[in-house]
XYZ file of C-alpha atoms in Angstrom:
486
model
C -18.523 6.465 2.858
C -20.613 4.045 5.467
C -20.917 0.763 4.127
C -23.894 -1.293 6.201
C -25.745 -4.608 5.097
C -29.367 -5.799 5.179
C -31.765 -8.047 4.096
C -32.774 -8.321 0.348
C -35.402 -5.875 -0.220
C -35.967 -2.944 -2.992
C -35.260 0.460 -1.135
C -37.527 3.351 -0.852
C -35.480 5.885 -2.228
C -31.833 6.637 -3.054
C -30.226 4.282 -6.062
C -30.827 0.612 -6.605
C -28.308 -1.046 -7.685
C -28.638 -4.753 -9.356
C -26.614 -7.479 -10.810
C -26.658 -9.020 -13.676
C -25.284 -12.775 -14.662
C -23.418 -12.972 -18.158
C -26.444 -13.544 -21.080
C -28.689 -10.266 -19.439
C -30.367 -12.596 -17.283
C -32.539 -10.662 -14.316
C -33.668 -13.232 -11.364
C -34.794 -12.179 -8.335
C -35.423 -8.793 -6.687
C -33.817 -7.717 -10.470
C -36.781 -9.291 -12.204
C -39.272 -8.242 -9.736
C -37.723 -4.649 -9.944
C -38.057 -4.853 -14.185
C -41.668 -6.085 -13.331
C -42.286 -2.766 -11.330
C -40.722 -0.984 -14.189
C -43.162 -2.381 -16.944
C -39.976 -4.115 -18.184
C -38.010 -0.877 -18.872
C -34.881 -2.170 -17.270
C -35.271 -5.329 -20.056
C -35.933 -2.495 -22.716
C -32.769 -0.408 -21.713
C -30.746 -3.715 -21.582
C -31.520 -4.494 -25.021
C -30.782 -1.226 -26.671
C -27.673 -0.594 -25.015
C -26.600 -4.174 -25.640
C -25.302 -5.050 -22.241
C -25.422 -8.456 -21.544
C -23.912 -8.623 -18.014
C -20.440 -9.149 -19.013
C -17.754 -8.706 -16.195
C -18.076 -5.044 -14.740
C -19.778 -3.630 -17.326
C -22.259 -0.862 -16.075
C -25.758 0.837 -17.599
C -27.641 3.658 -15.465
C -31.176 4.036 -16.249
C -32.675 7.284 -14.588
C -35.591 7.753 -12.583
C -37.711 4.236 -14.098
C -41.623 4.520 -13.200
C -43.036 1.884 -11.042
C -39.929 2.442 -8.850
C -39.365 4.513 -5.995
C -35.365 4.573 -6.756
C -33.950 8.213 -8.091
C -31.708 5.843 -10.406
C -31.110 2.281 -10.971
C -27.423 0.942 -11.844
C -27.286 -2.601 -13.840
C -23.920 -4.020 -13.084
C -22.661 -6.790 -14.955
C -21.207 -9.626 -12.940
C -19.920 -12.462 -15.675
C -20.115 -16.131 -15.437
C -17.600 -17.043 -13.027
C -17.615 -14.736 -9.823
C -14.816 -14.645 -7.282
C -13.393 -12.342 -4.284
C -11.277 -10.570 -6.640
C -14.118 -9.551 -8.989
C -16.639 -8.986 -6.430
C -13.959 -6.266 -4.805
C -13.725 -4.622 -8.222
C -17.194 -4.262 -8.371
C -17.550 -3.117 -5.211
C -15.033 -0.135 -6.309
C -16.771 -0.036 -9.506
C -20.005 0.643 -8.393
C -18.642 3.086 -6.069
C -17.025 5.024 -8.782
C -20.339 5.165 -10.704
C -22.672 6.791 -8.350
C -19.782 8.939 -6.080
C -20.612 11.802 -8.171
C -24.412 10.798 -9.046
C -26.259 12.792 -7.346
C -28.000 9.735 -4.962
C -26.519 10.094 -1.083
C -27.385 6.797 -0.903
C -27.511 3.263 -2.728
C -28.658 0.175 -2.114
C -27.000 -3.375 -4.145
C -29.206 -6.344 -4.385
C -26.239 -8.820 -3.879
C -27.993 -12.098 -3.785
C -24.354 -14.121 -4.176
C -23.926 -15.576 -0.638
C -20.419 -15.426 1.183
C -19.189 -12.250 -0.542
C -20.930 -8.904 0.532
C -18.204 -8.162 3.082
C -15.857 -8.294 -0.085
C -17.951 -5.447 -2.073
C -17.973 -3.243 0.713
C -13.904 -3.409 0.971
C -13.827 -2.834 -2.610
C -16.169 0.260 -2.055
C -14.733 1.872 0.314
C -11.184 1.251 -0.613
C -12.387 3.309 -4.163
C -14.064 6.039 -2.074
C -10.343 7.096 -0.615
C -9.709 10.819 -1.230
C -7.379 13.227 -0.554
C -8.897 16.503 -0.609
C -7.745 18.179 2.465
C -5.944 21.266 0.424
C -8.657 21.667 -1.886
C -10.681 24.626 -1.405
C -12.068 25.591 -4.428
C -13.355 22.611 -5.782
C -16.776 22.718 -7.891
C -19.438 20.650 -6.387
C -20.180 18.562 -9.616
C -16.825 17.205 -8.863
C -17.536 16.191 -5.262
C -18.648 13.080 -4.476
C -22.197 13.098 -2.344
C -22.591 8.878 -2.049
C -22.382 9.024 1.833
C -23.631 5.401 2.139
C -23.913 1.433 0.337
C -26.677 -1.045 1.814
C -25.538 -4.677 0.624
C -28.833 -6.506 0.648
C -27.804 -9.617 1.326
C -29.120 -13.296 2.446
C -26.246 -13.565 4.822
C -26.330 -9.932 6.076
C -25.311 -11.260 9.645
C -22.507 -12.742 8.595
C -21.473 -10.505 6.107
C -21.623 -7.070 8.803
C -19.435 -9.083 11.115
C -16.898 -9.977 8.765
C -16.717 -6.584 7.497
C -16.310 -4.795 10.813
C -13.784 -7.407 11.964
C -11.837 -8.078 9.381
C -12.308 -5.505 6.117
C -13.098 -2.532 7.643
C -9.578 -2.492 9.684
C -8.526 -3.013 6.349
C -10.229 -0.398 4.717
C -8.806 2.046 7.693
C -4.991 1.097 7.312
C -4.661 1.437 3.772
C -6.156 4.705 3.892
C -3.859 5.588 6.858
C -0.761 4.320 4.817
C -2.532 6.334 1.685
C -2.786 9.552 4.066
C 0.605 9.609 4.957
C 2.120 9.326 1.164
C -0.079 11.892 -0.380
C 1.314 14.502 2.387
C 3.572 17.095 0.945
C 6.986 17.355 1.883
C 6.471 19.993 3.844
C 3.931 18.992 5.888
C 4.935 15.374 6.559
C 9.042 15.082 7.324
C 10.573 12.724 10.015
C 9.685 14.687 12.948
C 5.782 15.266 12.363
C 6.003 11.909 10.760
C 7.084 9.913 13.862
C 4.598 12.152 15.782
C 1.948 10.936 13.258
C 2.584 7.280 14.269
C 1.780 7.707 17.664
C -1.761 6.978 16.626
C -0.870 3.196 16.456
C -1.054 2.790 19.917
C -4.438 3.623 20.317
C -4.909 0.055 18.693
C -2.356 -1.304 20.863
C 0.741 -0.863 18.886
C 3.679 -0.205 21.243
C 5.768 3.009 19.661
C 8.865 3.929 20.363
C 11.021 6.843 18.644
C 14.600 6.909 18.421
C 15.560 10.932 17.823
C 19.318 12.047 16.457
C 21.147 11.333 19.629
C 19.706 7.930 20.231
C 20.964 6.857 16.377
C 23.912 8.629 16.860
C 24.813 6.574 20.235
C 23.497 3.370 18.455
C 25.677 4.609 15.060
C 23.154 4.277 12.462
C 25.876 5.883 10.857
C 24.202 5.082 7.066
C 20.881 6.363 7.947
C 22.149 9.931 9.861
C 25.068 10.378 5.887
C 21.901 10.244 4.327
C 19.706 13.165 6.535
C 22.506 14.805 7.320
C 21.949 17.696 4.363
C 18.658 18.758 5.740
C 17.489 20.759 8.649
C 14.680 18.252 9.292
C 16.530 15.550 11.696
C 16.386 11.962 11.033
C 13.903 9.676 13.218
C 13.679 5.940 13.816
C 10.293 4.739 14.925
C 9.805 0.977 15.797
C 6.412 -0.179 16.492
C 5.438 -3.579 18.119
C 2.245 -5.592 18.432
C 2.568 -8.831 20.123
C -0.141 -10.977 19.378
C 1.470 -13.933 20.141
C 4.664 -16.195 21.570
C 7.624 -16.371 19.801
C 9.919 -14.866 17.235
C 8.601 -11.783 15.724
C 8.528 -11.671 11.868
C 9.868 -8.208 11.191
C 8.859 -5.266 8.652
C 11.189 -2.713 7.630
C 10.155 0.397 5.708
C 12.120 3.346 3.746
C 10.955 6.654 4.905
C 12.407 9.257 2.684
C 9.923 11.800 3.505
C 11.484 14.065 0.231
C 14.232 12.987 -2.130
C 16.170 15.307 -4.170
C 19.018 12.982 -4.838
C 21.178 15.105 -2.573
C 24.418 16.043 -3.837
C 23.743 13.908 -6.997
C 20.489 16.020 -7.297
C 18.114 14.487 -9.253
C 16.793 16.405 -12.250
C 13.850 18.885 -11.822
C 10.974 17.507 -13.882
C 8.858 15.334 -11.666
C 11.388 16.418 -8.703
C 7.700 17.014 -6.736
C 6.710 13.110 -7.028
C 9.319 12.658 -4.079
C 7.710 13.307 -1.560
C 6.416 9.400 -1.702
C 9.991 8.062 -1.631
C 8.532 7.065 1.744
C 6.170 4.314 0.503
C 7.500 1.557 1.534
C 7.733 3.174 5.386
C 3.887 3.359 4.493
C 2.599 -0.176 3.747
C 4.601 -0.755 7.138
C 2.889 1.295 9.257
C -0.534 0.584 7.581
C 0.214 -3.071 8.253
C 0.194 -2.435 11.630
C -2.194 -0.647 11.641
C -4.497 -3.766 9.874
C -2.894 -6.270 12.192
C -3.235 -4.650 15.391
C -6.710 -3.240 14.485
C -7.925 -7.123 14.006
C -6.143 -8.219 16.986
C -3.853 -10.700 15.231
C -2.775 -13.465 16.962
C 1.273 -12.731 15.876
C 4.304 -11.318 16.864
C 5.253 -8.388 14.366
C 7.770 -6.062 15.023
C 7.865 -2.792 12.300
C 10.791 -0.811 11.839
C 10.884 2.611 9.992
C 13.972 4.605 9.254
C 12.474 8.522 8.745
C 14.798 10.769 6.956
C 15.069 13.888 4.374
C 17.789 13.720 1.545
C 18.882 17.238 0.732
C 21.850 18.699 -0.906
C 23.374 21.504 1.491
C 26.275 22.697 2.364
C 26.372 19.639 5.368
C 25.020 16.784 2.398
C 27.013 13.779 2.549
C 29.465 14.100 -0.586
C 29.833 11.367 -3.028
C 33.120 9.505 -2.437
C 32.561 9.568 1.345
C 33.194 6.539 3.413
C 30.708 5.765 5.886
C 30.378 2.956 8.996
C 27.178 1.182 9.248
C 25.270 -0.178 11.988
C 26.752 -3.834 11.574
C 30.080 -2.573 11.399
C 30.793 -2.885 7.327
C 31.833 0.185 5.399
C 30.200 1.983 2.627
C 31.622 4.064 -0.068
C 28.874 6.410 -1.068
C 29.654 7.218 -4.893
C 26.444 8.432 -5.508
C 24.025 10.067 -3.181
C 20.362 9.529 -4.612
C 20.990 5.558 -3.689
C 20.164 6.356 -0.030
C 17.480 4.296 0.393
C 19.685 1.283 0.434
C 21.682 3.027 3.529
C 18.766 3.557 5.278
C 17.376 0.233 4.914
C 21.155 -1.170 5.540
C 21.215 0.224 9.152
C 17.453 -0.932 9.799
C 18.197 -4.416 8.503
C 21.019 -5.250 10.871
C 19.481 -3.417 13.653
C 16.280 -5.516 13.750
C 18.169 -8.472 13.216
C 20.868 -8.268 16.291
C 18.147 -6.897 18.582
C 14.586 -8.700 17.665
C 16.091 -11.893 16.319
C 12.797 -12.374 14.096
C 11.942 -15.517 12.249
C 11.559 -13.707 9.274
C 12.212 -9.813 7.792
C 10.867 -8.485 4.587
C 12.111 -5.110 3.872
C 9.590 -2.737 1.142
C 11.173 0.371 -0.639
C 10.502 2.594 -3.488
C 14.388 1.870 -4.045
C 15.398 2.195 -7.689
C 14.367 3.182 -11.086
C 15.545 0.413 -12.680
C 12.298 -1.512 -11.271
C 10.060 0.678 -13.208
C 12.095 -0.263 -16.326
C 11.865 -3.976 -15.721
C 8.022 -4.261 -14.661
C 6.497 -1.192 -15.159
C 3.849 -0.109 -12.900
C 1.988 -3.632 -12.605
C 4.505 -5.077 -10.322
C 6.374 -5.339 -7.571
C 10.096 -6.860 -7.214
C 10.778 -9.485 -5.302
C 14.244 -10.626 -4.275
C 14.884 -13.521 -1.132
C 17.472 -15.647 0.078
C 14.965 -17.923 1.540
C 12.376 -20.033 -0.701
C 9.941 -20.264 1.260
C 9.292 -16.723 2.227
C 9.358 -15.655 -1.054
C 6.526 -18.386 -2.383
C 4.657 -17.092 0.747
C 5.090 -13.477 -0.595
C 4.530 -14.435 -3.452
C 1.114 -16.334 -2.600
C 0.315 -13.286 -0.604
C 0.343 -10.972 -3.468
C -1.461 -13.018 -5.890
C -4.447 -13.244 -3.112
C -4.915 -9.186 -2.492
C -3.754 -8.505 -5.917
C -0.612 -6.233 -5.482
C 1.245 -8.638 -7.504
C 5.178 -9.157 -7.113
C 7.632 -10.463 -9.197
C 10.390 -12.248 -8.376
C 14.736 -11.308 -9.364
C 17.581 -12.909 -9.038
C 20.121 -12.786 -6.675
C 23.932 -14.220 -7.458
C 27.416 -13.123 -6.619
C 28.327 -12.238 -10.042
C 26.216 -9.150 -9.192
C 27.462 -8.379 -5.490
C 30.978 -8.673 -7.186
C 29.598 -5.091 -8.672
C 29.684 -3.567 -5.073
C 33.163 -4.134 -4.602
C 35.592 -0.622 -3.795
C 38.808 -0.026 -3.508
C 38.590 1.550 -0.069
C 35.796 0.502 1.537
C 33.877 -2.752 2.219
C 30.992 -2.042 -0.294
C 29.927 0.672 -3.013
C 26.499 1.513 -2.899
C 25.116 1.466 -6.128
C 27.006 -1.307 -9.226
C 30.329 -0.423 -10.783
C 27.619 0.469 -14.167
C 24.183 0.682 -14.984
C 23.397 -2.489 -15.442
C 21.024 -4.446 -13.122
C 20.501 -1.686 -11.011
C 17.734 -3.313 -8.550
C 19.220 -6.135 -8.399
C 22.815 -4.936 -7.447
C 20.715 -2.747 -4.773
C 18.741 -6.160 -3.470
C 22.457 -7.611 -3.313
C 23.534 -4.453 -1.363
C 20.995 -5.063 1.445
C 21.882 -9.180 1.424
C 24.950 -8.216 2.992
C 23.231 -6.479 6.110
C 21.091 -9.438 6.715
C 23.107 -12.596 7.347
C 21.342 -16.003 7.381
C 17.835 -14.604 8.595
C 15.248 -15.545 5.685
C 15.414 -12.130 4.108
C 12.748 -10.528 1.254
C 13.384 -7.382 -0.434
C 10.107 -5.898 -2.427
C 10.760 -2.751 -4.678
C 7.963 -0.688 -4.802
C 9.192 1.699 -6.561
C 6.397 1.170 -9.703
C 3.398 0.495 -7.425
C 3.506 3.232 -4.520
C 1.775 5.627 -6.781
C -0.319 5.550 -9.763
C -1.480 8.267 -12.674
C -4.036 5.396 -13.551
C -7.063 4.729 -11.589
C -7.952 1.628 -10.753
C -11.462 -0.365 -9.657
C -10.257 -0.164 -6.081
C -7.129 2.057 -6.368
C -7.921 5.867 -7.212
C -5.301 8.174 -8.472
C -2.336 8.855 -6.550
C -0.769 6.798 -3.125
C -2.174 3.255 -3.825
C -0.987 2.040 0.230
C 0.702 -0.954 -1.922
C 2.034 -3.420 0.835
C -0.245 -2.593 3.869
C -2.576 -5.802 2.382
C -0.156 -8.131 1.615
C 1.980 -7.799 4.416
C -0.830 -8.275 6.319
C -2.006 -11.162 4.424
C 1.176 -12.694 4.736
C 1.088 -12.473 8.503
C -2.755 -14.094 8.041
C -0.602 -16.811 6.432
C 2.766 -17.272 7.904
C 1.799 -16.334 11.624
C -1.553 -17.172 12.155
C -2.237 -20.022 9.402
């Protein structure tokens, strides 16, 4: 959907669209359009009883005196800020998708935030349709385009085509990539996939099986060693600026099935987004190189399939990482943590960034903690972590935080090897997985986010449809806006 801005004025045909304060107020181009109505959008207000609260919505059809095909009342509260204008931006969108009206115009006469209703509109038009072939046409969306009339419509285009639109295009890149089945997207056609960064001048490079082999990312080949798809590493730079990069590090498990510690069947199919965190990654740098950020960011994703096969990587096996430390493997659906643990110290030794944050749909236990409102967050450093945490209260993909202590990593220990990879019980499972990756990181200010409740969702939201949300690509971007470029 094209999202474009002009000056206030009522449009000649498609739907109007018009806000309303709290109380049912209409000012403005509202008032004049009830006026031109002989007062039937006052009429419908009253015997609906919608008094402009907070996204509430009322569609009256085809009102005489006007040349609109439909006019949408949308309620916009007392107290209006970026994070409700986005929602109604989405929520507007989600109203008239399926319509009928190709095209809308909103009457936004609330200066300094059109550019923030067209994110929030096009972020809700994402779909992924691309193996649907039989789908009815009542259930197709035909909204092709949203005019903001707006006072500041200058200002407002040129923030959005700077800034939101780039924002708008990586977190439907990052949502692309996670609704992909498994077998369409693994880590070959993945890495391939990525190459598209560097038409916004993202630097790509692709480590293949004998390049981790020779650099013995021994942890990341255990865990794609059951498949016949072959493991890639893809690190992508933009270098916006002098200095110590801040690094991002993404799990790419295109499909999980546990491995050898297969994971049961029901829901076995939801796996194939086990690479979200690898997602908000490459969508961030997507964002950040598409709005020419004046940073240094270095992404790192480790690509692999985890498959139980005659070749799978057994549990009870010892393993060598990267950094030298070794890893009993006692069960084999914890291998995002020995991904991640080769891509950690790897980064670290050969980037030397001011800062890493790792993202990973990592453990289950999340989801029993928090749900599917938030993120975790675990950090060895303060400060990044209140930056994270800043950053996710701002785009609203919220985090929060977990402990980390060595009563916990005392759960890791083995009897033959440096580290287990997953606790001596049940108990605390994220956190003795955070702990598990502290040991790859050394004194580098270190964050940890599991994604594992927020890469996906079976609940639509104002912004967010059904299915691969792109959680991360905004606040890692944000927290570049804020760390890097603040």
């Amino acid at each position: 959907m094209k999202v474009s801005f002009a000056t206030p004025a009522l449009p000649p045909s498609g739907a109007l669209v018009l806000t309303v304060v709290k109380g049912g107020a209409l000012e403005g181009l509202a008032a004049e359009a009830d006026a031109a109505a002989s007062g039937a959008l006052s009429r419908a207000m009253a015997a609906s009883r919608f008094h402009g609260e907070a996204k509430a919505t009322l569609e009256v059809m085809v009102p005489f005196g006007l040349d609109a095909e439909r006019v949408l009342l949308v309620g916009v509260g007392d107290e209006l800020d970026g994070r409700l204008a986005e929602d109604l931006g989405g929520t507007i969108y989600s109203v008239l998708a399926r319509s009928g009206s190709e095209s809308a115009t909103l009457v936004w006469p609330q200066a300094g935030s059109a550019d923030v209703v067209g994110l929030g509109a096009a972020l809700a038009a994402y779909r992924f349709d691309k193996y649907r072939t039989q789908l009815k046409d009542k259930d197709k969306p035909v909204l092709a385009e949203l005019v903001i009339a707006t006072p500041d419509a200058d200002a407002a285009r040129r923030s959005y085509e700077e800034d939101g639109a780039k924002i708008v295009e990586a977190v439907k890149f990052a949502r692309d990539f996670v609704s992909e089945p498994g077998n369409v997207l693994y880590p070959e056609t993945y890495a391939e996939g990525l190459r598209e960064l560097e038409a916004v001048g993202v630097s790509v490079e692709v480590f293949d099986r004998a390049a981790l082999e020779e650099l013995k990312m021994a942890t990341l080949l255990g865990v794609a060693q059951g498949s016949a798809r072959e493991a890639r590493v893809v690190v992508m730079r933009w270098q916006g600026a002098e200095g110590p990069p801040i690094a991002l590090v993404g799990k790419g498990v295109t499909f999980d099935t546990g491995g050898i510690s297969i994971k049961p069947s029901g829901g076995m199919e939801e796996m194939k987004w086990d690479m979200g965190g690898s997602a908000a990654v490459v969508g961030a740098m997507k964002a950040i190189a598409g709005r020419k950020a004046a940073a240094n960011v270095v992404g790192i994703v480790g690509l692999v399939e985890n498959m139980p096969s005659s070749t799978a990587q057994r549990p009870g096996d010892v393993v060598a990482s990267y950094s030298g430390q070794t890893v009993e493997v006692i069960n084999t659906d914890a291998e995002g943590r020995l991904v991640l643990a080769d891509l950690l110290a790897y980064v670290i030794e050969v980037y030397k960034p001011r800062a890493v944050v790792d993202l990973a749909t990592l453990t289950g236990a999340i989801v029993m903690a928090l749900a599917h409102e938030y993120a975790g967050i675990f950090s060895n450093d303060e400060a990044l972590a209140q930056s994270l945490l800043a950053a996710g209260d701002a785009v609203d993909e919220k985090l929060w935080r977990f402990p980390l202590h060595d009563a916990y990593d005392k759960m890791l220990e083995s009897p033959i090897a440096d580290m287990r990879n997953i606790g001596s019980s049940r108990e605390a499972g994220a956190i003795t997985a955070a702990q598990f990756l502290k040991r790859f990181v050394g004194e580098t200010p270190w964050a940890h986010l599991d994604i594992a409740g927020t890469a996906w969702t079976d609940k639509a939201r104002p912004t967010v449809p059904k299915g691969a949300t792109g959680y991360g690509v905004r606040l890692l971007d944000r927290l570049v806006r804020d760390v890097c470029e603040s």
